[in-house]
Amino acid sequence: MIMWIRALKAARVAADVSQDGLAEKINWSASTIAAIETGRRKPTFRFAEEADEALDTAGLLTELLDRAERQRTPAWFLPWLKIESEANRLRNFELGVIPGLLQTEEYARAIISAGGLHTPDKVEELVRVRMERQELLTRDNPPECIFILDESMLARPIGDHAILDRQLQHLQKVAELPNVRLHILPTEVGAHVGLLGGFIIAELPDVDPAVYLENVARGQVADDEETIVLLNRKWDCLLGDAASVSASLRIIAKYRLTP
């Protein structure tokens, strides 16, 4: 990522554009650009594409960011990472664990390290990638994010009960963001259309929606009409069964160890 930051700075200098000037051209705040150029914030593909256009770099920044991500992220996940960063609306249903966009660092580490499938260094790298993804929730012009979580995950002690409690506290905090809606699907609903697995529907500007499907080996990205129609129907059913936002927060509070 250091090389990418150097490339961005060099492109700005070559175009004689300041951080403030770039901010005006691409409608991102100057503080965000400063954070990206100092490594305090990860650039998104959307940012890279807009910077390429503003600085007339013929797609160089996007290509370099893609290469950097390929070195850090599982290849099968890269297409979704790009879609997610460009979406203006994300609808996420999860069945077994808190969604990656809402996980605390210690909760994510407990999940990724389960079973000893990765080396400690790889675990830490995957945790960093997951934490960086979450920046889209609070970035300039963040997407609208709607989450439906099966109630069963609120009781599953990922890591230990203290880690779970801090994770639930984090859910309560994230739910306060103006672009986030959080719904809990109560256990009392019984059988529902999401029992076979989680999914995410991404709505994108000027192009058709795309979806991300969870499975036990790796995620799958799809954009065919049949899948989109089916998952939209499933989403409507799940949202109809889910508790309201205020009721969902009360459900989360019931599982907290501390007030």
PDB file of C-alpha atoms in Angstrom:
ATOM      1  CA  MET A   1       0.000   0.000   0.000  1.00  0.00           C
ATOM      2  CA  ILE A   2       2.982   2.319   0.504  1.00  0.00           C
ATOM      3  CA  MET A   3       3.728   2.178  -3.221  1.00  0.00           C
ATOM      4  CA  TRP A   4       0.110   3.045  -4.011  1.00  0.00           C
ATOM      5  CA  ILE A   5       0.233   6.085  -1.737  1.00  0.00           C
ATOM      6  CA  ARG A   6       3.438   7.218  -3.441  1.00  0.00           C
ATOM      7  CA  ALA A   7       1.760   6.831  -6.819  1.00  0.00           C
ATOM      8  CA  LEU A   8      -1.197   8.966  -5.706  1.00  0.00           C
ATOM      9  CA  LYS A   9       1.070  11.714  -4.396  1.00  0.00           C
ATOM     10  CA  ALA A  10       3.176  11.652  -7.562  1.00  0.00           C
ATOM     11  CA  ALA A  11       0.053  11.879  -9.719  1.00  0.00           C
ATOM     12  CA  ARG A  12      -1.190  14.869  -7.725  1.00  0.00           C
ATOM     13  CA  VAL A  13       2.146  16.655  -8.023  1.00  0.00           C
ATOM     14  CA  ALA A  14       2.351  15.929 -11.747  1.00  0.00           C
ATOM     15  CA  ALA A  15      -1.143  17.354 -12.227  1.00  0.00           C
ATOM     16  CA  ASP A  16      -0.351  20.311  -9.962  1.00  0.00           C
ATOM     17  CA  VAL A  17      -3.336  19.495  -7.747  1.00  0.00           C
ATOM     18  CA  SER A  18      -3.323  19.962  -3.971  1.00  0.00           C
ATOM     19  CA  GLN A  19      -5.186  17.745  -1.520  1.00  0.00           C
ATOM     20  CA  ASP A  20      -7.866  20.425  -1.279  1.00  0.00           C
ATOM     21  CA  GLY A  21      -8.003  20.671  -5.061  1.00  0.00           C
ATOM     22  CA  LEU A  22      -8.413  16.918  -5.446  1.00  0.00           C
ATOM     23  CA  ALA A  23     -11.125  16.964  -2.792  1.00  0.00           C
ATOM     24  CA  GLU A  24     -13.080  19.497  -4.843  1.00  0.00           C
ATOM     25  CA  LYS A  25     -12.682  17.496  -8.047  1.00  0.00           C
ATOM     26  CA  ILE A  26     -13.879  14.152  -6.672  1.00  0.00           C
ATOM     27  CA  ASN A  27     -16.216  15.296  -3.881  1.00  0.00           C
ATOM     28  CA  TRP A  28     -14.280  13.619  -1.073  1.00  0.00           C
ATOM     29  CA  SER A  29     -13.197  15.606   1.969  1.00  0.00           C
ATOM     30  CA  ALA A  30      -9.651  16.924   2.174  1.00  0.00           C
ATOM     31  CA  SER A  31      -9.306  15.252   5.579  1.00  0.00           C
ATOM     32  CA  THR A  32     -10.094  11.856   4.018  1.00  0.00           C
ATOM     33  CA  ILE A  33      -7.513  12.396   1.290  1.00  0.00           C
ATOM     34  CA  ALA A  34      -4.943  13.396   3.919  1.00  0.00           C
ATOM     35  CA  ALA A  35      -5.759  10.258   5.923  1.00  0.00           C
ATOM     36  CA  ILE A  36      -5.317   8.099   2.821  1.00  0.00           C
ATOM     37  CA  GLU A  37      -1.998   9.732   1.914  1.00  0.00           C
ATOM     38  CA  THR A  38      -0.638   9.201   5.433  1.00  0.00           C
ATOM     39  CA  GLY A  39      -1.778   5.570   5.560  1.00  0.00           C
ATOM     40  CA  ARG A  40      -4.367   6.162   8.272  1.00  0.00           C
ATOM     41  CA  ARG A  41      -7.209   5.210   5.964  1.00  0.00           C
ATOM     42  CA  LYS A  42      -7.384   2.578   3.245  1.00  0.00           C
ATOM     43  CA  PRO A  43      -8.285   3.758  -0.283  1.00  0.00           C
ATOM     44  CA  THR A  44     -11.332   2.178  -1.869  1.00  0.00           C
ATOM     45  CA  PHE A  45     -11.666   1.193  -5.514  1.00  0.00           C
ATOM     46  CA  ARG A  46     -14.219   3.945  -5.898  1.00  0.00           C
ATOM     47  CA  PHE A  47     -11.726   6.498  -4.616  1.00  0.00           C
ATOM     48  CA  ALA A  48      -9.003   5.145  -6.934  1.00  0.00           C
ATOM     49  CA  GLU A  49     -11.282   5.311  -9.968  1.00  0.00           C
ATOM     50  CA  GLU A  50     -12.379   8.877  -9.226  1.00  0.00           C
ATOM     51  CA  ALA A  51      -8.785   9.961  -8.571  1.00  0.00           C
ATOM     52  CA  ASP A  52      -7.718   8.371 -11.863  1.00  0.00           C
ATOM     53  CA  GLU A  53     -10.320  10.405 -13.711  1.00  0.00           C
ATOM     54  CA  ALA A  54      -9.549  13.654 -11.875  1.00  0.00           C
ATOM     55  CA  LEU A  55      -5.771  13.323 -12.281  1.00  0.00           C
ATOM     56  CA  ASP A  56      -5.910  11.879 -15.817  1.00  0.00           C
ATOM     57  CA  THR A  57      -3.825   8.825 -14.890  1.00  0.00           C
ATOM     58  CA  ALA A  58      -5.498   6.423 -17.347  1.00  0.00           C
ATOM     59  CA  GLY A  59      -6.555   3.896 -14.699  1.00  0.00           C
ATOM     60  CA  LEU A  60      -3.104   3.548 -13.123  1.00  0.00           C
ATOM     61  CA  LEU A  61      -4.236   4.079  -9.527  1.00  0.00           C
ATOM     62  CA  THR A  62      -7.064   1.564  -9.904  1.00  0.00           C
ATOM     63  CA  GLU A  63      -4.713  -1.009 -11.409  1.00  0.00           C
ATOM     64  CA  LEU A  64      -2.116  -0.524  -8.668  1.00  0.00           C
ATOM     65  CA  LEU A  65      -4.757  -0.810  -5.955  1.00  0.00           C
ATOM     66  CA  ASP A  66      -6.048  -4.017  -7.536  1.00  0.00           C
ATOM     67  CA  ARG A  67      -2.523  -5.457  -7.505  1.00  0.00           C
ATOM     68  CA  ALA A  68      -2.021  -4.458  -3.865  1.00  0.00           C
ATOM     69  CA  GLU A  69      -5.305  -6.060  -2.838  1.00  0.00           C
ATOM     70  CA  ARG A  70      -4.460  -9.282  -4.673  1.00  0.00           C
ATOM     71  CA  GLN A  71      -1.404  -9.655  -2.466  1.00  0.00           C
ATOM     72  CA  ARG A  72      -3.450  -9.351   0.728  1.00  0.00           C
ATOM     73  CA  THR A  73      -6.920 -10.690  -0.056  1.00  0.00           C
ATOM     74  CA  PRO A  74      -8.146 -14.137  -1.196  1.00  0.00           C
ATOM     75  CA  ALA A  75      -8.524 -13.988  -4.983  1.00  0.00           C
ATOM     76  CA  TRP A  76     -12.136 -15.185  -4.886  1.00  0.00           C
ATOM     77  CA  PHE A  77     -13.117 -12.259  -2.637  1.00  0.00           C
ATOM     78  CA  LEU A  78     -11.597  -9.465  -4.736  1.00  0.00           C
ATOM     79  CA  PRO A  79     -14.550  -9.034  -7.139  1.00  0.00           C
ATOM     80  CA  TRP A  80     -16.895  -8.539  -4.207  1.00  0.00           C
ATOM     81  CA  LEU A  81     -14.514  -6.147  -2.442  1.00  0.00           C
ATOM     82  CA  LYS A  82     -14.691  -3.850  -5.463  1.00  0.00           C
ATOM     83  CA  ILE A  83     -18.478  -4.140  -5.774  1.00  0.00           C
ATOM     84  CA  GLU A  84     -18.947  -3.464  -2.064  1.00  0.00           C
ATOM     85  CA  SER A  85     -16.798  -0.331  -2.184  1.00  0.00           C
ATOM     86  CA  GLU A  86     -18.852   1.089  -5.080  1.00  0.00           C
ATOM     87  CA  ALA A  87     -22.331   0.218  -3.780  1.00  0.00           C
ATOM     88  CA  ASN A  88     -24.744   2.904  -2.695  1.00  0.00           C
ATOM     89  CA  ARG A  89     -26.915   0.398  -0.813  1.00  0.00           C
ATOM     90  CA  LEU A  90     -26.058  -2.911   0.864  1.00  0.00           C
ATOM     91  CA  ARG A  91     -28.589  -5.386   2.262  1.00  0.00           C
ATOM     92  CA  ASN A  92     -26.991  -8.134   4.340  1.00  0.00           C
ATOM     93  CA  PHE A  93     -28.606 -11.206   5.917  1.00  0.00           C
ATOM     94  CA  GLU A  94     -26.471 -13.392   8.191  1.00  0.00           C
ATOM     95  CA  LEU A  95     -27.411 -16.658   9.831  1.00  0.00           C
ATOM     96  CA  GLY A  96     -24.543 -17.889  12.003  1.00  0.00           C
ATOM     97  CA  VAL A  97     -22.105 -15.089  12.882  1.00  0.00           C
ATOM     98  CA  ILE A  98     -22.032 -11.311  13.073  1.00  0.00           C
ATOM     99  CA  PRO A  99     -21.389  -9.911   9.550  1.00  0.00           C
ATOM    100  CA  GLY A 100     -17.806  -8.947   8.741  1.00  0.00           C
ATOM    101  CA  LEU A 101     -18.743  -5.272   8.359  1.00  0.00           C
ATOM    102  CA  LEU A 102     -19.979  -5.243  11.969  1.00  0.00           C
ATOM    103  CA  GLN A 103     -17.362  -7.404  13.703  1.00  0.00           C
ATOM    104  CA  THR A 104     -14.976  -6.187  16.378  1.00  0.00           C
ATOM    105  CA  GLU A 105     -11.314  -6.991  15.843  1.00  0.00           C
ATOM    106  CA  GLU A 106     -11.211  -9.635  18.573  1.00  0.00           C
ATOM    107  CA  TYR A 107     -14.424 -11.290  17.359  1.00  0.00           C
ATOM    108  CA  ALA A 108     -13.041 -11.401  13.808  1.00  0.00           C
ATOM    109  CA  ARG A 109      -9.754 -12.841  15.059  1.00  0.00           C
ATOM    110  CA  ALA A 110     -11.564 -15.601  16.960  1.00  0.00           C
ATOM    111  CA  ILE A 111     -13.503 -16.598  13.827  1.00  0.00           C
ATOM    112  CA  ILE A 112     -10.557 -16.458  11.426  1.00  0.00           C
ATOM    113  CA  SER A 113      -8.246 -18.385  13.755  1.00  0.00           C
ATOM    114  CA  ALA A 114     -10.789 -21.155  14.505  1.00  0.00           C
ATOM    115  CA  GLY A 115      -9.533 -24.609  13.574  1.00  0.00           C
ATOM    116  CA  GLY A 116      -5.950 -23.463  13.060  1.00  0.00           C
ATOM    117  CA  LEU A 117      -6.382 -23.252   9.276  1.00  0.00           C
ATOM    118  CA  HIS A 118      -4.157 -20.165   8.983  1.00  0.00           C
ATOM    119  CA  THR A 119      -0.746 -19.223  10.345  1.00  0.00           C
ATOM    120  CA  PRO A 120      -0.743 -16.480  13.010  1.00  0.00           C
ATOM    121  CA  ASP A 121       0.654 -13.974  10.484  1.00  0.00           C
ATOM    122  CA  LYS A 122      -2.055 -14.836   7.954  1.00  0.00           C
ATOM    123  CA  VAL A 123      -4.716 -14.512  10.647  1.00  0.00           C
ATOM    124  CA  GLU A 124      -3.532 -10.994  11.475  1.00  0.00           C
ATOM    125  CA  GLU A 125      -3.459 -10.001   7.808  1.00  0.00           C
ATOM    126  CA  LEU A 126      -7.003 -11.262   7.239  1.00  0.00           C
ATOM    127  CA  VAL A 127      -8.172  -9.441  10.366  1.00  0.00           C
ATOM    128  CA  ARG A 128      -6.616  -6.197   9.079  1.00  0.00           C
ATOM    129  CA  VAL A 129      -8.358  -6.594   5.725  1.00  0.00           C
ATOM    130  CA  ARG A 130     -11.691  -7.144   7.478  1.00  0.00           C
ATOM    131  CA  MET A 131     -11.247  -4.108   9.693  1.00  0.00           C
ATOM    132  CA  GLU A 132     -10.332  -1.944   6.701  1.00  0.00           C
ATOM    133  CA  ARG A 133     -13.526  -2.989   4.923  1.00  0.00           C
ATOM    134  CA  GLN A 134     -15.522  -1.440   7.731  1.00  0.00           C
ATOM    135  CA  GLU A 135     -14.332   2.042   6.818  1.00  0.00           C
ATOM    136  CA  LEU A 136     -17.071   2.183   4.190  1.00  0.00           C
ATOM    137  CA  LEU A 137     -19.613   2.568   7.019  1.00  0.00           C
ATOM    138  CA  THR A 138     -18.187   5.941   8.051  1.00  0.00           C
ATOM    139  CA  ARG A 139     -16.509   7.206   4.870  1.00  0.00           C
ATOM    140  CA  ASP A 140     -17.608  10.270   2.934  1.00  0.00           C
ATOM    141  CA  ASN A 141     -20.935   9.475   1.241  1.00  0.00           C
ATOM    142  CA  PRO A 142     -21.294   6.023   2.848  1.00  0.00           C
ATOM    143  CA  PRO A 143     -23.741   3.478   1.450  1.00  0.00           C
ATOM    144  CA  GLU A 144     -27.061   2.796   3.110  1.00  0.00           C
ATOM    145  CA  CYS A 145     -26.529  -0.479   4.992  1.00  0.00           C
ATOM    146  CA  ILE A 146     -29.363  -2.683   6.209  1.00  0.00           C
ATOM    147  CA  PHE A 147     -28.560  -5.782   8.243  1.00  0.00           C
ATOM    148  CA  ILE A 148     -30.812  -8.657   9.277  1.00  0.00           C
ATOM    149  CA  LEU A 149     -29.181 -10.932  11.862  1.00  0.00           C
ATOM    150  CA  ASP A 150     -30.580 -14.226  13.078  1.00  0.00           C
ATOM    151  CA  GLU A 151     -31.022 -14.046  16.847  1.00  0.00           C
ATOM    152  CA  SER A 152     -29.052 -17.267  17.353  1.00  0.00           C
ATOM    153  CA  MET A 153     -25.730 -15.504  16.770  1.00  0.00           C
ATOM    154  CA  LEU A 154     -26.314 -13.216  19.763  1.00  0.00           C
ATOM    155  CA  ALA A 155     -25.848 -16.165  22.127  1.00  0.00           C
ATOM    156  CA  ARG A 156     -22.942 -17.942  20.415  1.00  0.00           C
ATOM    157  CA  PRO A 157     -19.765 -17.223  22.478  1.00  0.00           C
ATOM    158  CA  ILE A 158     -17.284 -16.613  19.669  1.00  0.00           C
ATOM    159  CA  GLY A 159     -13.919 -16.386  21.458  1.00  0.00           C
ATOM    160  CA  ASP A 160     -15.497 -16.232  24.905  1.00  0.00           C
ATOM    161  CA  HIS A 161     -18.439 -14.562  26.626  1.00  0.00           C
ATOM    162  CA  ALA A 162     -16.512 -11.323  27.249  1.00  0.00           C
ATOM    163  CA  ILE A 163     -15.601 -11.017  23.561  1.00  0.00           C
ATOM    164  CA  LEU A 164     -19.219 -11.650  22.624  1.00  0.00           C
ATOM    165  CA  ASP A 165     -20.406  -9.025  25.099  1.00  0.00           C
ATOM    166  CA  ARG A 166     -18.079  -6.399  23.614  1.00  0.00           C
ATOM    167  CA  GLN A 167     -19.272  -7.432  20.156  1.00  0.00           C
ATOM    168  CA  LEU A 168     -22.888  -6.875  21.157  1.00  0.00           C
ATOM    169  CA  GLN A 169     -21.959  -3.501  22.586  1.00  0.00           C
ATOM    170  CA  HIS A 170     -20.359  -2.658  19.245  1.00  0.00           C
ATOM    171  CA  LEU A 171     -23.568  -3.615  17.443  1.00  0.00           C
ATOM    172  CA  GLN A 172     -25.486  -1.177  19.620  1.00  0.00           C
ATOM    173  CA  LYS A 173     -22.988   1.566  18.782  1.00  0.00           C
ATOM    174  CA  VAL A 174     -22.912   0.932  15.022  1.00  0.00           C
ATOM    175  CA  ALA A 175     -26.713   0.938  14.958  1.00  0.00           C
ATOM    176  CA  GLU A 176     -26.551   4.630  15.876  1.00  0.00           C
ATOM    177  CA  LEU A 177     -24.949   5.520  12.533  1.00  0.00           C
ATOM    178  CA  PRO A 178     -27.444   7.391  10.311  1.00  0.00           C
ATOM    179  CA  ASN A 179     -26.755   5.125   7.310  1.00  0.00           C
ATOM    180  CA  VAL A 180     -27.165   1.843   9.225  1.00  0.00           C
ATOM    181  CA  ARG A 181     -30.339  -0.081  10.025  1.00  0.00           C
ATOM    182  CA  LEU A 182     -30.094  -3.203  12.152  1.00  0.00           C
ATOM    183  CA  HIS A 183     -32.825  -5.817  12.467  1.00  0.00           C
ATOM    184  CA  ILE A 184     -32.871  -9.034  14.493  1.00  0.00           C
ATOM    185  CA  LEU A 185     -34.774 -12.059  13.204  1.00  0.00           C
ATOM    186  CA  PRO A 186     -36.256 -13.566  16.409  1.00  0.00           C
ATOM    187  CA  THR A 187     -35.716 -17.258  17.149  1.00  0.00           C
ATOM    188  CA  GLU A 188     -39.458 -17.638  17.688  1.00  0.00           C
ATOM    189  CA  VAL A 189     -39.978 -17.149  13.943  1.00  0.00           C
ATOM    190  CA  GLY A 190     -38.878 -20.772  13.501  1.00  0.00           C
ATOM    191  CA  ALA A 191     -38.406 -21.870   9.892  1.00  0.00           C
ATOM    192  CA  HIS A 192     -37.512 -19.016   7.544  1.00  0.00           C
ATOM    193  CA  VAL A 193     -36.176 -18.574   4.002  1.00  0.00           C
ATOM    194  CA  GLY A 194     -32.637 -17.745   5.161  1.00  0.00           C
ATOM    195  CA  LEU A 195     -31.850 -21.033   6.886  1.00  0.00           C
ATOM    196  CA  LEU A 196     -29.654 -22.219   4.014  1.00  0.00           C
ATOM    197  CA  GLY A 197     -27.152 -19.369   4.388  1.00  0.00           C
ATOM    198  CA  GLY A 198     -26.373 -15.678   4.365  1.00  0.00           C
ATOM    199  CA  PHE A 199     -26.183 -13.294   1.447  1.00  0.00           C
ATOM    200  CA  ILE A 200     -25.565  -9.653   0.558  1.00  0.00           C
ATOM    201  CA  ILE A 201     -27.338  -7.646  -2.129  1.00  0.00           C
ATOM    202  CA  ALA A 202     -25.376  -4.663  -3.458  1.00  0.00           C
ATOM    203  CA  GLU A 203     -27.178  -1.920  -5.352  1.00  0.00           C
ATOM    204  CA  LEU A 204     -24.812   0.060  -7.563  1.00  0.00           C
ATOM    205  CA  PRO A 205     -25.156   3.352  -9.429  1.00  0.00           C
ATOM    206  CA  ASP A 206     -25.907   2.962 -13.142  1.00  0.00           C
ATOM    207  CA  VAL A 207     -25.428  -0.841 -13.248  1.00  0.00           C
ATOM    208  CA  ASP A 208     -27.448  -3.908 -12.278  1.00  0.00           C
ATOM    209  CA  PRO A 209     -27.307  -5.206  -8.680  1.00  0.00           C
ATOM    210  CA  ALA A 210     -24.886  -7.929  -7.628  1.00  0.00           C
ATOM    211  CA  VAL A 211     -25.067 -10.448  -4.805  1.00  0.00           C
ATOM    212  CA  TYR A 212     -22.611 -12.258  -2.586  1.00  0.00           C
ATOM    213  CA  LEU A 213     -23.519 -15.776  -1.485  1.00  0.00           C
ATOM    214  CA  GLU A 214     -21.976 -17.459   1.534  1.00  0.00           C
ATOM    215  CA  ASN A 215     -20.839 -21.086   1.515  1.00  0.00           C
ATOM    216  CA  VAL A 216     -18.502 -23.255   3.571  1.00  0.00           C
ATOM    217  CA  ALA A 217     -15.575 -23.043   1.136  1.00  0.00           C
ATOM    218  CA  ARG A 218     -15.613 -19.538  -0.335  1.00  0.00           C
ATOM    219  CA  GLY A 219     -18.037 -16.812  -1.249  1.00  0.00           C
ATOM    220  CA  GLN A 220     -19.598 -16.498  -4.700  1.00  0.00           C
ATOM    221  CA  VAL A 221     -20.504 -13.337  -6.614  1.00  0.00           C
ATOM    222  CA  ALA A 222     -23.526 -13.464  -8.929  1.00  0.00           C
ATOM    223  CA  ASP A 223     -25.411 -10.920 -11.003  1.00  0.00           C
ATOM    224  CA  ASP A 224     -27.816 -12.998 -13.086  1.00  0.00           C
ATOM    225  CA  GLU A 225     -31.431 -11.897 -13.054  1.00  0.00           C
ATOM    226  CA  GLU A 226     -32.819 -15.176 -11.691  1.00  0.00           C
ATOM    227  CA  THR A 227     -30.586 -15.057  -8.599  1.00  0.00           C
ATOM    228  CA  ILE A 228     -31.260 -11.368  -7.994  1.00  0.00           C
ATOM    229  CA  VAL A 229     -35.034 -11.882  -8.183  1.00  0.00           C
ATOM    230  CA  LEU A 230     -34.903 -14.874  -5.830  1.00  0.00           C
ATOM    231  CA  LEU A 231     -32.774 -13.108  -3.209  1.00  0.00           C
ATOM    232  CA  ASN A 232     -34.927  -9.983  -3.349  1.00  0.00           C
ATOM    233  CA  ARG A 233     -37.939 -12.178  -2.589  1.00  0.00           C
ATOM    234  CA  LYS A 234     -36.061 -13.854   0.260  1.00  0.00           C
ATOM    235  CA  TRP A 235     -34.992 -10.469   1.607  1.00  0.00           C
ATOM    236  CA  ASP A 236     -38.587  -9.214   1.648  1.00  0.00           C
ATOM    237  CA  CYS A 237     -39.669 -12.325   3.557  1.00  0.00           C
ATOM    238  CA  LEU A 238     -36.851 -11.989   6.096  1.00  0.00           C
ATOM    239  CA  LEU A 239     -37.467  -8.289   6.634  1.00  0.00           C
ATOM    240  CA  GLY A 240     -41.158  -9.006   7.135  1.00  0.00           C
ATOM    241  CA  ASP A 241     -40.323 -11.532   9.881  1.00  0.00           C
ATOM    242  CA  ALA A 242     -37.617  -9.387  11.519  1.00  0.00           C
ATOM    243  CA  ALA A 243     -38.131  -7.147  14.519  1.00  0.00           C
ATOM    244  CA  SER A 244     -38.188  -3.380  14.130  1.00  0.00           C
ATOM    245  CA  VAL A 245     -34.973  -1.434  14.737  1.00  0.00           C
ATOM    246  CA  SER A 246     -36.004  -0.376  18.250  1.00  0.00           C
ATOM    247  CA  ALA A 247     -37.246  -3.864  19.146  1.00  0.00           C
ATOM    248  CA  SER A 248     -34.043  -5.352  17.723  1.00  0.00           C
ATOM    249  CA  LEU A 249     -31.907  -3.184  19.996  1.00  0.00           C
ATOM    250  CA  ARG A 250     -33.923  -4.407  22.966  1.00  0.00           C
ATOM    251  CA  ILE A 251     -33.284  -8.003  21.880  1.00  0.00           C
ATOM    252  CA  ILE A 252     -29.530  -7.326  21.698  1.00  0.00           C
ATOM    253  CA  ALA A 253     -29.623  -5.733  25.150  1.00  0.00           C
ATOM    254  CA  LYS A 254     -31.115  -8.935  26.607  1.00  0.00           C
ATOM    255  CA  TYR A 255     -27.961 -10.823  25.677  1.00  0.00           C
ATOM    256  CA  ARG A 256     -25.520  -8.293  27.122  1.00  0.00           C
ATOM    257  CA  LEU A 257     -23.574  -9.361  30.210  1.00  0.00           C
ATOM    258  CA  THR A 258     -23.151  -5.743  31.257  1.00  0.00           C
ATOM    259  CA  PRO A 259     -25.619  -2.870  30.873  1.00  0.00           C
TER     260      PRO A 259
END
